[in-house]
């Protein structure tokens, strides 16, 4: 539904001439191609939630495989963002962008026709790798193409709206496709769009690179992946299986790799990550707030589309349309975001927006257990307004917390924290929701063993297994839907509390000096 704005990567340089040049039609057309690429990435991050019930039934995916299908993309993306950013500066941002576009299209084709859940998980990893090559290039190119400060501000605003709006449109796009086609259509749609982006970038976007880029440090790149991916896996594994040697070993590997990575960055002349940025309280506070916000929001969102279909009984298209209020609200807030930030200051604006989103989640927690749609719509509008405003304010806060020449490094760290928050949110809140669902199930001893296992595994599998099983099956299915809704309510409350905590951190740590 929503996504933060992807950011430029470490080492990205504006390459701005001494005298700004006004952009013409060619530059604005190039912006359209870049925005389309980021929009598609954002759509791909959220469109899959609606397809989960259908692909679960078709591929026979277990609940664990469903979680991996959801967050494998973010794992790969988060682990490789920093490395790919440095590579873009070295080999050329346009060149890496073209490679990423081609790779994203190819991986989409593999995902669309995946014969098993394992194949789909592998394809999602490849999509994450390709996405990591795309994200570092787009905004850096925008900064290079638009050298006039006023035009650059407008260009970045358009680019940001495309990114956040694309993520918000994901459920609606998925609903339209799934209403008429099979679940793989949510990946097939990537192919013509990526072909258009490939041609447009090749014709319109100039090449740019950092002429002083250092040698690509492969050791640091490996350490950055080793510090992120095992940590996320350890959290997922522990949340599902409890504390055991495998989870502890993965966590220890992550911590060890992180320590070695930080030590190495302090000794390099041109590090992958400028760790001194974390000495700035405003920067560190904003990164923490962004991580908590995405963690709270993404874990809930992953199951909300399933709730609309499996509990409320809506078709994929109907579910996508019912999520539209959040989409429209998150896009509309861009119109007033600048005025609100100027009036309240960045820190207070960010805190207020998170409180609005928390209120929206509170409304959802109440209405998810009731009938009717009006309450859900009101909650979604509040969530959309709050999250849309929060993304704008947090991006402003991150760029304001560091000198302009270090904005690239700051934005890359921000994007990495976002992807990490998505993965952790799906892993932890998703696993918590499944635990609550299973705890709320009725006595299943009267069911056949396959049906009992299906209901316990997930509501999607249980719905398929209990279809046409008579009155007993209908009663069990109704109780399972109640358990799923109750789990959503508790998860929504927890997510709302996390947003309140993030709001308090923003209020206390992030400066709120007013701007003209």
Short mmCIF file of C-alpha atoms in Angstrom, two decimals:
data_model
loop_
_atom_site.label_atom_id
_atom_site.label_comp_id
_atom_site.label_asym_id
_atom_site.label_seq_id
_atom_site.Cartn_x
_atom_site.Cartn_y
_atom_site.Cartn_z
CA UNK A 1 0.00 0.00 0.00
CA UNK A 2 2.67 2.42 0.97
CA UNK A 3 6.26 2.64 0.66
CA UNK A 4 8.89 5.12 1.58
CA UNK A 5 10.69 6.94 -1.21
CA UNK A 6 13.72 5.00 -2.43
CA UNK A 7 16.92 6.94 -1.98
CA UNK A 8 20.21 7.67 -3.71
CA UNK A 9 23.05 5.46 -2.71
CA UNK A 10 26.37 5.82 -1.02
CA UNK A 11 28.84 7.80 -2.99
CA UNK A 12 26.25 9.27 -5.34
CA UNK A 13 27.25 12.71 -6.46
CA UNK A 14 25.07 15.31 -8.07
CA UNK A 15 27.77 16.09 -10.65
CA UNK A 16 26.21 19.54 -10.81
CA UNK A 17 27.82 22.11 -13.09
CA UNK A 18 28.93 25.41 -11.63
CA UNK A 19 26.17 27.21 -13.53
CA UNK A 20 22.75 25.56 -13.30
CA UNK A 21 21.09 24.90 -16.65
CA UNK A 22 17.33 25.01 -17.03
CA UNK A 23 15.92 21.61 -17.97
CA UNK A 24 13.93 21.26 -21.18
CA UNK A 25 11.42 18.80 -22.59
CA UNK A 26 14.03 16.06 -22.98
CA UNK A 27 14.99 16.23 -19.30
CA UNK A 28 11.37 16.13 -18.15
CA UNK A 29 10.72 13.15 -20.43
CA UNK A 30 13.74 11.43 -18.86
CA UNK A 31 12.21 12.14 -15.45
CA UNK A 32 9.07 10.34 -16.62
CA UNK A 33 11.09 7.22 -17.46
CA UNK A 34 12.92 7.28 -14.13
CA UNK A 35 9.70 7.83 -12.19
CA UNK A 36 8.01 4.98 -14.05
CA UNK A 37 10.84 2.63 -13.06
CA UNK A 38 10.56 3.52 -9.37
CA UNK A 39 6.77 3.39 -9.51
CA UNK A 40 6.90 -0.16 -10.84
CA UNK A 41 9.34 -1.17 -8.11
CA UNK A 42 6.95 0.23 -5.52
CA UNK A 43 3.96 -1.53 -7.07
CA UNK A 44 5.88 -4.81 -7.09
CA UNK A 45 6.55 -4.46 -3.38
CA UNK A 46 2.85 -4.40 -2.48
CA UNK A 47 0.93 -6.04 -5.33
CA UNK A 48 1.79 -9.54 -4.15
CA UNK A 49 -0.30 -9.35 -0.98
CA UNK A 50 -3.54 -9.65 -2.95
CA UNK A 51 -2.24 -12.64 -4.91
CA UNK A 52 -1.25 -14.60 -1.79
CA UNK A 53 -4.52 -16.55 -1.39
CA UNK A 54 -4.54 -17.56 -5.06
CA UNK A 55 -0.89 -18.57 -5.29
CA UNK A 56 -1.09 -20.36 -1.93
CA UNK A 57 -3.87 -22.53 -3.32
CA UNK A 58 -2.17 -23.03 -6.69
CA UNK A 59 1.36 -23.78 -5.46
CA UNK A 60 0.40 -25.45 -2.17
CA UNK A 61 2.61 -23.02 -0.25
CA UNK A 62 2.96 -23.51 3.50
CA UNK A 63 2.66 -20.59 5.92
CA UNK A 64 6.46 -20.43 6.19
CA UNK A 65 6.81 -20.33 2.40
CA UNK A 66 4.17 -17.59 2.23
CA UNK A 67 6.25 -15.45 4.59
CA UNK A 68 9.39 -16.11 2.55
CA UNK A 69 7.60 -15.22 -0.68
CA UNK A 70 6.60 -11.94 0.94
CA UNK A 71 9.96 -10.84 2.32
CA UNK A 72 12.63 -12.54 0.18
CA UNK A 73 12.47 -9.51 -2.13
CA UNK A 74 13.21 -7.11 0.71
CA UNK A 75 15.99 -9.30 2.11
CA UNK A 76 17.92 -9.24 -1.17
CA UNK A 77 17.17 -5.56 -1.75
CA UNK A 78 18.30 -4.45 1.71
CA UNK A 79 21.45 -6.56 1.61
CA UNK A 80 22.68 -5.21 -1.72
CA UNK A 81 21.58 -1.55 -1.78
CA UNK A 82 24.80 -0.08 -0.47
CA UNK A 83 27.04 -2.24 -2.65
CA UNK A 84 25.05 -1.48 -5.78
CA UNK A 85 25.16 2.22 -5.01
CA UNK A 86 28.93 2.24 -5.02
CA UNK A 87 28.95 0.14 -8.19
CA UNK A 88 26.63 2.66 -9.89
CA UNK A 89 29.05 5.49 -9.13
CA UNK A 90 31.91 3.45 -10.55
CA UNK A 91 30.52 1.93 -13.79
CA UNK A 92 27.88 4.57 -14.52
CA UNK A 93 24.40 5.13 -13.13
CA UNK A 94 22.66 4.89 -16.50
CA UNK A 95 24.48 1.66 -17.37
CA UNK A 96 23.58 0.02 -14.05
CA UNK A 97 20.01 1.24 -14.42
CA UNK A 98 19.72 -0.44 -17.84
CA UNK A 99 21.19 -3.67 -16.43
CA UNK A 100 18.73 -3.54 -13.54
CA UNK A 101 15.72 -2.92 -15.79
CA UNK A 102 16.61 -5.91 -17.99
CA UNK A 103 17.23 -8.09 -14.96
CA UNK A 104 13.97 -7.05 -13.31
CA UNK A 105 12.00 -7.95 -16.41
CA UNK A 106 13.69 -11.35 -16.71
CA UNK A 107 13.12 -12.18 -13.04
CA UNK A 108 9.46 -11.15 -13.38
CA UNK A 109 9.04 -13.71 -16.16
CA UNK A 110 10.51 -16.44 -13.94
CA UNK A 111 8.21 -15.46 -11.07
CA UNK A 112 5.09 -15.40 -13.24
CA UNK A 113 5.51 -19.02 -14.34
CA UNK A 114 7.06 -20.45 -11.17
CA UNK A 115 5.90 -24.09 -10.85
CA UNK A 116 6.51 -24.35 -7.09
CA UNK A 117 6.73 -22.08 -4.05
CA UNK A 118 10.50 -22.64 -3.96
CA UNK A 119 10.84 -21.36 -7.53
CA UNK A 120 8.79 -18.30 -6.66
CA UNK A 121 10.93 -17.54 -3.61
CA UNK A 122 14.06 -17.79 -5.79
CA UNK A 123 12.49 -15.48 -8.36
CA UNK A 124 11.64 -12.96 -5.64
CA UNK A 125 15.30 -12.99 -4.59
CA UNK A 126 16.32 -12.23 -8.17
CA UNK A 127 13.78 -9.40 -8.27
CA UNK A 128 15.36 -8.00 -5.11
CA UNK A 129 18.83 -8.16 -6.66
CA UNK A 130 17.59 -6.35 -9.76
CA UNK A 131 15.74 -3.81 -7.65
CA UNK A 132 18.94 -3.09 -5.74
CA UNK A 133 20.63 -2.14 -9.03
CA UNK A 134 17.73 0.16 -9.97
CA UNK A 135 17.20 2.14 -6.80
CA UNK A 136 20.70 3.61 -6.35
CA UNK A 137 20.69 4.99 -9.88
CA UNK A 138 17.35 6.76 -10.27
CA UNK A 139 17.51 9.68 -7.84
CA UNK A 140 21.22 10.24 -8.48
CA UNK A 141 20.38 10.64 -12.17
CA UNK A 142 17.55 13.05 -11.31
CA UNK A 143 19.98 15.14 -9.28
CA UNK A 144 22.42 15.15 -12.19
CA UNK A 145 19.87 15.97 -14.93
CA UNK A 146 18.12 18.79 -13.05
CA UNK A 147 20.87 21.24 -12.12
CA UNK A 148 18.57 24.21 -11.46
CA UNK A 149 17.68 24.04 -7.72
CA UNK A 150 14.01 25.02 -8.18
CA UNK A 151 13.50 22.56 -11.01
CA UNK A 152 15.32 19.86 -9.10
CA UNK A 153 12.98 20.30 -6.15
CA UNK A 154 9.96 19.88 -8.38
CA UNK A 155 11.54 16.89 -10.14
CA UNK A 156 12.28 15.14 -6.85
CA UNK A 157 8.71 15.83 -5.73
CA UNK A 158 7.34 14.18 -8.89
CA UNK A 159 9.72 11.27 -8.49
CA UNK A 160 8.76 10.84 -4.82
CA UNK A 161 5.04 10.97 -5.58
CA UNK A 162 5.53 8.27 -8.21
CA UNK A 163 7.33 6.04 -5.72
CA UNK A 164 4.86 6.41 -2.86
CA UNK A 165 1.84 6.46 -5.15
CA UNK A 166 3.03 3.36 -6.98
CA UNK A 167 3.24 1.40 -3.76
CA UNK A 168 -0.19 2.61 -2.76
CA UNK A 169 -1.62 1.56 -6.13
CA UNK A 170 -0.22 -1.96 -5.81
CA UNK A 171 -3.35 -3.52 -4.27
CA UNK A 172 -5.62 -1.90 -6.87
CA UNK A 173 -3.45 -3.03 -9.79
CA UNK A 174 -3.33 -6.50 -8.31
CA UNK A 175 -7.09 -6.54 -7.85
CA UNK A 176 -7.78 -5.61 -11.48
CA UNK A 177 -5.36 -8.26 -12.77
CA UNK A 178 -6.51 -11.03 -10.45
CA UNK A 179 -10.13 -10.37 -11.32
CA UNK A 180 -9.44 -11.54 -14.89
CA UNK A 181 -6.15 -13.48 -14.88
CA UNK A 182 -4.11 -15.93 -12.80
CA UNK A 183 -1.80 -14.83 -9.99
CA UNK A 184 1.26 -14.74 -12.25
CA UNK A 185 -0.24 -11.76 -14.07
CA UNK A 186 0.97 -9.49 -11.25
CA UNK A 187 4.50 -10.25 -12.50
CA UNK A 188 3.77 -10.39 -16.24
CA UNK A 189 2.58 -6.76 -16.11
CA UNK A 190 6.19 -5.80 -15.32
CA UNK A 191 7.45 -6.89 -18.74
CA UNK A 192 5.88 -4.27 -21.07
CA UNK A 193 6.47 -1.50 -18.53
CA UNK A 194 10.13 -2.41 -18.08
CA UNK A 195 10.54 -2.58 -21.86
CA UNK A 196 9.19 0.97 -22.11
CA UNK A 197 11.53 2.10 -19.35
CA UNK A 198 14.49 0.37 -21.03
CA UNK A 199 13.89 2.15 -24.34
CA UNK A 200 13.17 5.52 -22.70
CA UNK A 201 16.27 5.42 -20.50
CA UNK A 202 18.47 4.38 -23.42
CA UNK A 203 17.20 7.28 -25.55
CA UNK A 204 16.72 10.07 -23.01
CA UNK A 205 18.92 9.61 -19.93
CA UNK A 206 22.53 10.79 -20.09
CA UNK A 207 25.31 8.77 -18.49
CA UNK A 208 26.80 10.02 -15.23
CA UNK A 209 29.32 8.63 -12.80
CA UNK A 210 31.59 9.78 -10.03
CA UNK A 211 34.93 10.57 -11.74
CA UNK A 212 36.69 10.18 -8.39
CA UNK A 213 34.98 6.90 -7.48
CA UNK A 214 37.22 4.54 -5.56
CA UNK A 215 37.86 0.88 -6.34
CA UNK A 216 34.85 -1.29 -5.53
CA UNK A 217 35.53 -2.86 -2.13
CA UNK A 218 34.25 -6.42 -2.49
CA UNK A 219 35.13 -7.29 1.12
CA UNK A 220 32.93 -4.48 2.47
CA UNK A 221 30.12 -5.51 0.12
CA UNK A 222 30.21 -9.09 1.39
CA UNK A 223 30.34 -7.90 5.00
CA UNK A 224 27.31 -5.63 4.48
CA UNK A 225 25.25 -8.56 3.20
CA UNK A 226 26.52 -10.80 6.00
CA UNK A 227 25.48 -8.19 8.56
CA UNK A 228 21.89 -7.83 7.30
CA UNK A 229 20.57 -11.10 5.88
CA UNK A 230 21.51 -13.45 8.79
CA UNK A 231 19.96 -11.00 11.25
CA UNK A 232 16.64 -11.01 9.44
CA UNK A 233 16.72 -14.79 9.09
CA UNK A 234 17.47 -15.16 12.81
CA UNK A 235 14.50 -12.98 13.71
CA UNK A 236 12.19 -14.97 11.42
CA UNK A 237 13.46 -18.30 12.67
CA UNK A 238 13.26 -17.35 16.35
CA UNK A 239 9.78 -15.90 15.97
CA UNK A 240 8.57 -19.20 14.48
CA UNK A 241 10.64 -21.84 16.29
CA UNK A 242 11.77 -20.14 19.48
CA UNK A 243 15.34 -19.63 20.68
CA UNK A 244 17.61 -22.40 19.44
CA UNK A 245 21.27 -22.81 18.38
CA UNK A 246 20.55 -22.08 14.69
CA UNK A 247 18.94 -18.72 15.44
CA UNK A 248 21.64 -17.75 17.92
CA UNK A 249 24.38 -18.70 15.47
CA UNK A 250 22.82 -16.59 12.71
CA UNK A 251 22.45 -13.61 15.06
CA UNK A 252 26.06 -13.97 16.21
CA UNK A 253 27.24 -14.11 12.60
CA UNK A 254 25.31 -10.93 11.84
CA UNK A 255 26.70 -9.05 14.84
CA UNK A 256 30.24 -10.20 14.10
CA UNK A 257 29.99 -9.17 10.45
CA UNK A 258 28.54 -5.79 11.46
CA UNK A 259 31.40 -5.10 13.87
CA UNK A 260 34.02 -6.01 11.28
CA UNK A 261 32.17 -3.94 8.67
CA UNK A 262 32.08 -0.81 10.88
CA UNK A 263 35.74 -1.21 11.80
CA UNK A 264 36.69 -1.55 8.13
CA UNK A 265 34.66 1.53 7.13
CA UNK A 266 36.57 3.60 9.68
CA UNK A 267 39.87 2.68 8.04
CA UNK A 268 38.91 3.14 4.39
CA UNK A 269 39.50 6.43 2.62
CA UNK A 270 36.23 6.03 0.68
CA UNK A 271 33.99 3.72 2.72
CA UNK A 272 30.77 2.11 1.55
CA UNK A 273 29.00 3.67 4.55
CA UNK A 274 30.09 6.84 6.29
CA UNK A 275 29.53 5.58 9.85
CA UNK A 276 30.29 9.03 11.30
CA UNK A 277 26.80 10.07 10.18
CA UNK A 278 25.41 8.15 13.14
CA UNK A 279 27.14 10.56 15.48
CA UNK A 280 24.42 13.07 14.55
CA UNK A 281 21.43 12.54 16.88
CA UNK A 282 18.94 13.97 14.38
CA UNK A 283 20.13 11.59 11.67
CA UNK A 284 20.18 8.52 13.91
CA UNK A 285 16.79 9.43 15.38
CA UNK A 286 15.21 9.79 11.95
CA UNK A 287 16.61 6.45 10.78
CA UNK A 288 15.23 4.79 13.92
CA UNK A 289 11.83 6.44 13.46
CA UNK A 290 11.69 5.31 9.83
CA UNK A 291 12.62 1.75 10.78
CA UNK A 292 9.93 1.54 13.47
CA UNK A 293 7.31 3.10 11.18
CA UNK A 294 7.90 0.71 8.31
CA UNK A 295 8.17 -2.23 10.70
CA UNK A 296 4.78 -1.42 12.20
CA UNK A 297 3.07 -0.70 8.91
CA UNK A 298 4.40 -3.42 6.59
CA UNK A 299 3.73 -6.32 8.96
CA UNK A 300 0.10 -5.30 9.26
CA UNK A 301 -0.34 -4.51 5.56
CA UNK A 302 0.90 -7.93 4.48
CA UNK A 303 -2.17 -9.60 6.00
CA UNK A 304 -4.75 -6.86 5.44
CA UNK A 305 -5.45 -7.78 1.82
CA UNK A 306 -5.84 -11.41 2.87
CA UNK A 307 -8.24 -10.27 5.60
CA UNK A 308 -10.43 -8.47 3.06
CA UNK A 309 -10.60 -11.55 0.83
CA UNK A 310 -10.64 -14.45 3.28
CA UNK A 311 -12.64 -12.90 6.15
CA UNK A 312 -14.77 -10.28 4.39
CA UNK A 313 -15.25 -12.46 1.31
CA UNK A 314 -14.27 -9.85 -1.29
CA UNK A 315 -12.78 -10.67 -4.67
CA UNK A 316 -9.21 -9.44 -5.35
CA UNK A 317 -10.55 -6.45 -7.30
CA UNK A 318 -13.06 -5.58 -4.57
CA UNK A 319 -10.31 -5.83 -1.97
CA UNK A 320 -8.06 -3.53 -4.01
CA UNK A 321 -10.85 -0.98 -4.40
CA UNK A 322 -11.52 -1.04 -0.66
CA UNK A 323 -7.88 -0.18 0.00
CA UNK A 324 -8.13 2.79 -2.36
CA UNK A 325 -8.86 5.40 0.39
CA UNK A 326 -5.38 4.90 1.80
CA UNK A 327 -3.91 5.18 -1.70
CA UNK A 328 -5.63 8.47 -2.47
CA UNK A 329 -4.90 9.93 0.96
CA UNK A 330 -1.18 9.11 0.77
CA UNK A 331 -0.92 10.82 -2.64
CA UNK A 332 -3.11 13.82 -1.74
CA UNK A 333 -1.02 14.68 1.31
CA UNK A 334 1.88 15.66 -0.98
CA UNK A 335 -0.08 18.83 -1.84
CA UNK A 336 0.03 20.10 1.76
CA UNK A 337 3.20 18.42 3.02
CA UNK A 338 5.53 21.35 2.31
CA UNK A 339 3.22 23.85 4.04
CA UNK A 340 2.81 21.62 7.10
CA UNK A 341 6.56 21.07 7.43
CA UNK A 342 7.20 24.80 7.04
CA UNK A 343 4.62 25.63 9.71
CA UNK A 344 5.40 22.94 12.33
CA UNK A 345 9.02 22.11 11.61
CA UNK A 346 10.25 18.70 10.49
CA UNK A 347 10.33 16.97 13.87
CA UNK A 348 6.87 18.08 15.01
CA UNK A 349 5.37 17.42 11.55
CA UNK A 350 6.78 13.90 11.55
CA UNK A 351 5.54 13.23 15.09
CA UNK A 352 2.06 14.55 14.30
CA UNK A 353 1.80 12.47 11.13
CA UNK A 354 2.74 9.31 13.01
CA UNK A 355 0.08 10.01 15.63
CA UNK A 356 -2.51 10.39 12.86
CA UNK A 357 -1.42 7.04 11.38
CA UNK A 358 -1.57 5.44 14.84
CA UNK A 359 -5.12 6.73 15.24
CA UNK A 360 -5.98 5.18 11.88
CA UNK A 361 -4.62 1.81 12.99
CA UNK A 362 -6.68 2.13 16.18
CA UNK A 363 -9.81 2.64 14.09
CA UNK A 364 -8.91 -0.41 12.01
CA UNK A 365 -8.40 -2.47 15.15
CA UNK A 366 -11.96 -1.68 16.22
CA UNK A 367 -13.64 -2.09 12.83
CA UNK A 368 -11.83 -5.28 11.74
CA UNK A 369 -14.05 -7.19 14.15
CA UNK A 370 -17.26 -5.46 13.05
CA UNK A 371 -19.39 -5.50 9.93
CA UNK A 372 -19.65 -2.73 7.36
CA UNK A 373 -17.02 -0.81 5.43
CA UNK A 374 -17.34 2.81 6.61
CA UNK A 375 -15.15 2.27 9.67
CA UNK A 376 -12.45 0.53 7.66
CA UNK A 377 -12.49 3.36 5.10
CA UNK A 378 -12.10 5.99 7.83
CA UNK A 379 -9.17 4.10 9.34
CA UNK A 380 -7.50 3.68 5.96
CA UNK A 381 -7.82 7.40 5.20
CA UNK A 382 -6.14 8.29 8.49
CA UNK A 383 -3.39 5.74 7.90
CA UNK A 384 -2.83 7.00 4.34
CA UNK A 385 -2.65 10.64 5.43
CA UNK A 386 -0.32 9.88 8.33
CA UNK A 387 2.04 7.56 6.50
CA UNK A 388 2.17 9.75 3.39
CA UNK A 389 3.07 12.78 5.46
CA UNK A 390 5.54 10.79 7.56
CA UNK A 391 7.47 9.63 4.50
CA UNK A 392 7.80 13.19 3.21
CA UNK A 393 8.86 14.58 6.58
CA UNK A 394 11.34 11.77 7.31
CA UNK A 395 13.05 12.23 3.94
CA UNK A 396 13.29 15.96 4.63
CA UNK A 397 14.67 15.28 8.12
CA UNK A 398 17.34 12.88 6.88
CA UNK A 399 18.58 15.29 4.21
CA UNK A 400 18.49 18.18 6.69
CA UNK A 401 20.49 16.33 9.32
CA UNK A 402 23.67 16.08 7.23
CA UNK A 403 25.68 18.40 4.96
CA UNK A 404 24.60 18.47 1.31
CA UNK A 405 27.75 16.70 0.15
CA UNK A 406 26.84 13.71 2.34
CA UNK A 407 23.19 13.46 1.30
CA UNK A 408 23.87 10.45 -0.91
CA UNK A 409 25.28 8.37 1.93
CA UNK A 410 22.50 9.46 4.27
CA UNK A 411 19.77 8.55 1.78
CA UNK A 412 21.26 5.12 1.09
CA UNK A 413 21.26 4.28 4.80
CA UNK A 414 17.66 5.48 4.98
CA UNK A 415 16.61 3.22 2.11
CA UNK A 416 18.38 0.26 3.67
CA UNK A 417 16.57 0.82 6.97
CA UNK A 418 13.28 0.95 5.08
CA UNK A 419 13.85 -2.39 3.36
CA UNK A 420 15.06 -3.92 6.62
CA UNK A 421 11.91 -2.63 8.33
CA UNK A 422 9.72 -4.24 5.66
CA UNK A 423 11.42 -7.60 6.07
CA UNK A 424 11.37 -7.51 9.88
CA UNK A 425 7.79 -6.29 9.98
CA UNK A 426 6.56 -9.16 7.82
CA UNK A 427 8.69 -11.63 9.79
CA UNK A 428 7.78 -10.55 13.33
CA UNK A 429 4.27 -9.09 13.08
CA UNK A 430 3.36 -11.66 10.43
CA UNK A 431 4.54 -14.51 12.64
CA UNK A 432 2.75 -12.99 15.64
CA UNK A 433 -0.48 -12.79 13.66
CA UNK A 434 -0.18 -16.44 12.64
CA UNK A 435 0.41 -17.43 16.27
CA UNK A 436 -2.68 -15.49 17.36
CA UNK A 437 -4.71 -17.08 14.56
CA UNK A 438 -3.72 -20.59 15.60
CA UNK A 439 -4.34 -19.86 19.27
CA UNK A 440 -7.87 -18.73 18.43
CA UNK A 441 -8.84 -21.79 16.41
CA UNK A 442 -11.58 -24.08 17.77
CA UNK A 443 -11.20 -27.79 18.49
CA UNK A 444 -10.26 -29.40 15.16
CA UNK A 445 -10.25 -33.03 16.33
CA UNK A 446 -13.43 -33.78 14.37
CA UNK A 447 -11.80 -32.95 11.03
CA UNK A 448 -9.85 -35.29 8.83
CA UNK A 449 -6.08 -35.01 9.26
CA UNK A 450 -5.44 -33.20 5.91
CA UNK A 451 -8.19 -30.64 6.61
CA UNK A 452 -6.97 -30.15 10.19
CA UNK A 453 -3.41 -29.51 9.00
CA UNK A 454 -4.62 -27.10 6.31
CA UNK A 455 -6.69 -25.01 8.73
CA UNK A 456 -3.82 -24.89 11.21
CA UNK A 457 -1.33 -23.89 8.52
CA UNK A 458 -3.24 -20.84 7.24
CA UNK A 459 -6.73 -19.51 6.64
CA UNK A 460 -6.14 -19.57 2.87
CA UNK A 461 -5.30 -23.29 2.92
CA UNK A 462 -8.15 -23.98 5.34
CA UNK A 463 -10.68 -22.18 3.14
CA UNK A 464 -9.73 -24.38 0.21
CA UNK A 465 -9.69 -27.59 2.27
CA UNK A 466 -13.08 -26.98 3.92
CA UNK A 467 -14.93 -26.00 0.75
CA UNK A 468 -17.92 -28.32 0.29
CA UNK A 469 -17.43 -30.23 3.57
CA UNK A 470 -20.90 -29.56 4.92
CA UNK A 471 -22.16 -27.84 8.04
CA UNK A 472 -19.28 -28.90 10.27
CA UNK A 473 -16.75 -27.50 7.84
CA UNK A 474 -18.71 -24.25 7.53
CA UNK A 475 -18.75 -23.84 11.31
CA UNK A 476 -15.01 -24.46 11.60
CA UNK A 477 -14.34 -22.05 8.76
CA UNK A 478 -16.44 -19.33 10.42
CA UNK A 479 -14.49 -19.81 13.67
CA UNK A 480 -11.20 -19.69 11.75
CA UNK A 481 -12.23 -16.40 10.15
CA UNK A 482 -13.03 -14.97 13.57
CA UNK A 483 -9.61 -16.09 14.80
CA UNK A 484 -7.93 -14.43 11.81
CA UNK A 485 -9.84 -11.16 12.40
CA UNK A 486 -9.05 -11.22 16.12
CA UNK A 487 -5.37 -11.67 15.31
CA UNK A 488 -5.57 -8.70 12.95
CA UNK A 489 -7.11 -6.56 15.70
CA UNK A 490 -4.35 -7.32 18.19
CA UNK A 491 -1.65 -6.83 15.57
CA UNK A 492 -3.19 -3.48 14.60
CA UNK A 493 -3.08 -2.32 18.22
CA UNK A 494 0.58 -3.33 18.55
CA UNK A 495 1.41 -1.51 15.31
CA UNK A 496 -0.39 1.61 16.58
CA UNK A 497 1.61 1.55 19.82
CA UNK A 498 4.85 1.29 17.85
CA UNK A 499 3.88 4.37 15.82
CA UNK A 500 3.21 6.31 19.03
CA UNK A 501 6.69 5.35 20.25
CA UNK A 502 8.17 6.51 16.94
CA UNK A 503 6.24 9.80 17.25
CA UNK A 504 7.72 10.44 20.71
CA UNK A 505 11.24 9.80 19.40
CA UNK A 506 10.64 12.19 16.48
CA UNK A 507 9.28 14.88 18.80
CA UNK A 508 12.26 14.66 21.17
CA UNK A 509 15.19 14.05 18.82
CA UNK A 510 14.48 15.59 15.41
CA UNK A 511 14.83 19.40 15.21
CA UNK A 512 11.72 21.42 14.37
CA UNK A 513 13.07 24.78 13.29
CA UNK A 514 10.50 26.52 11.10
CA UNK A 515 11.35 27.29 7.49
CA UNK A 516 10.19 29.84 5.01
#
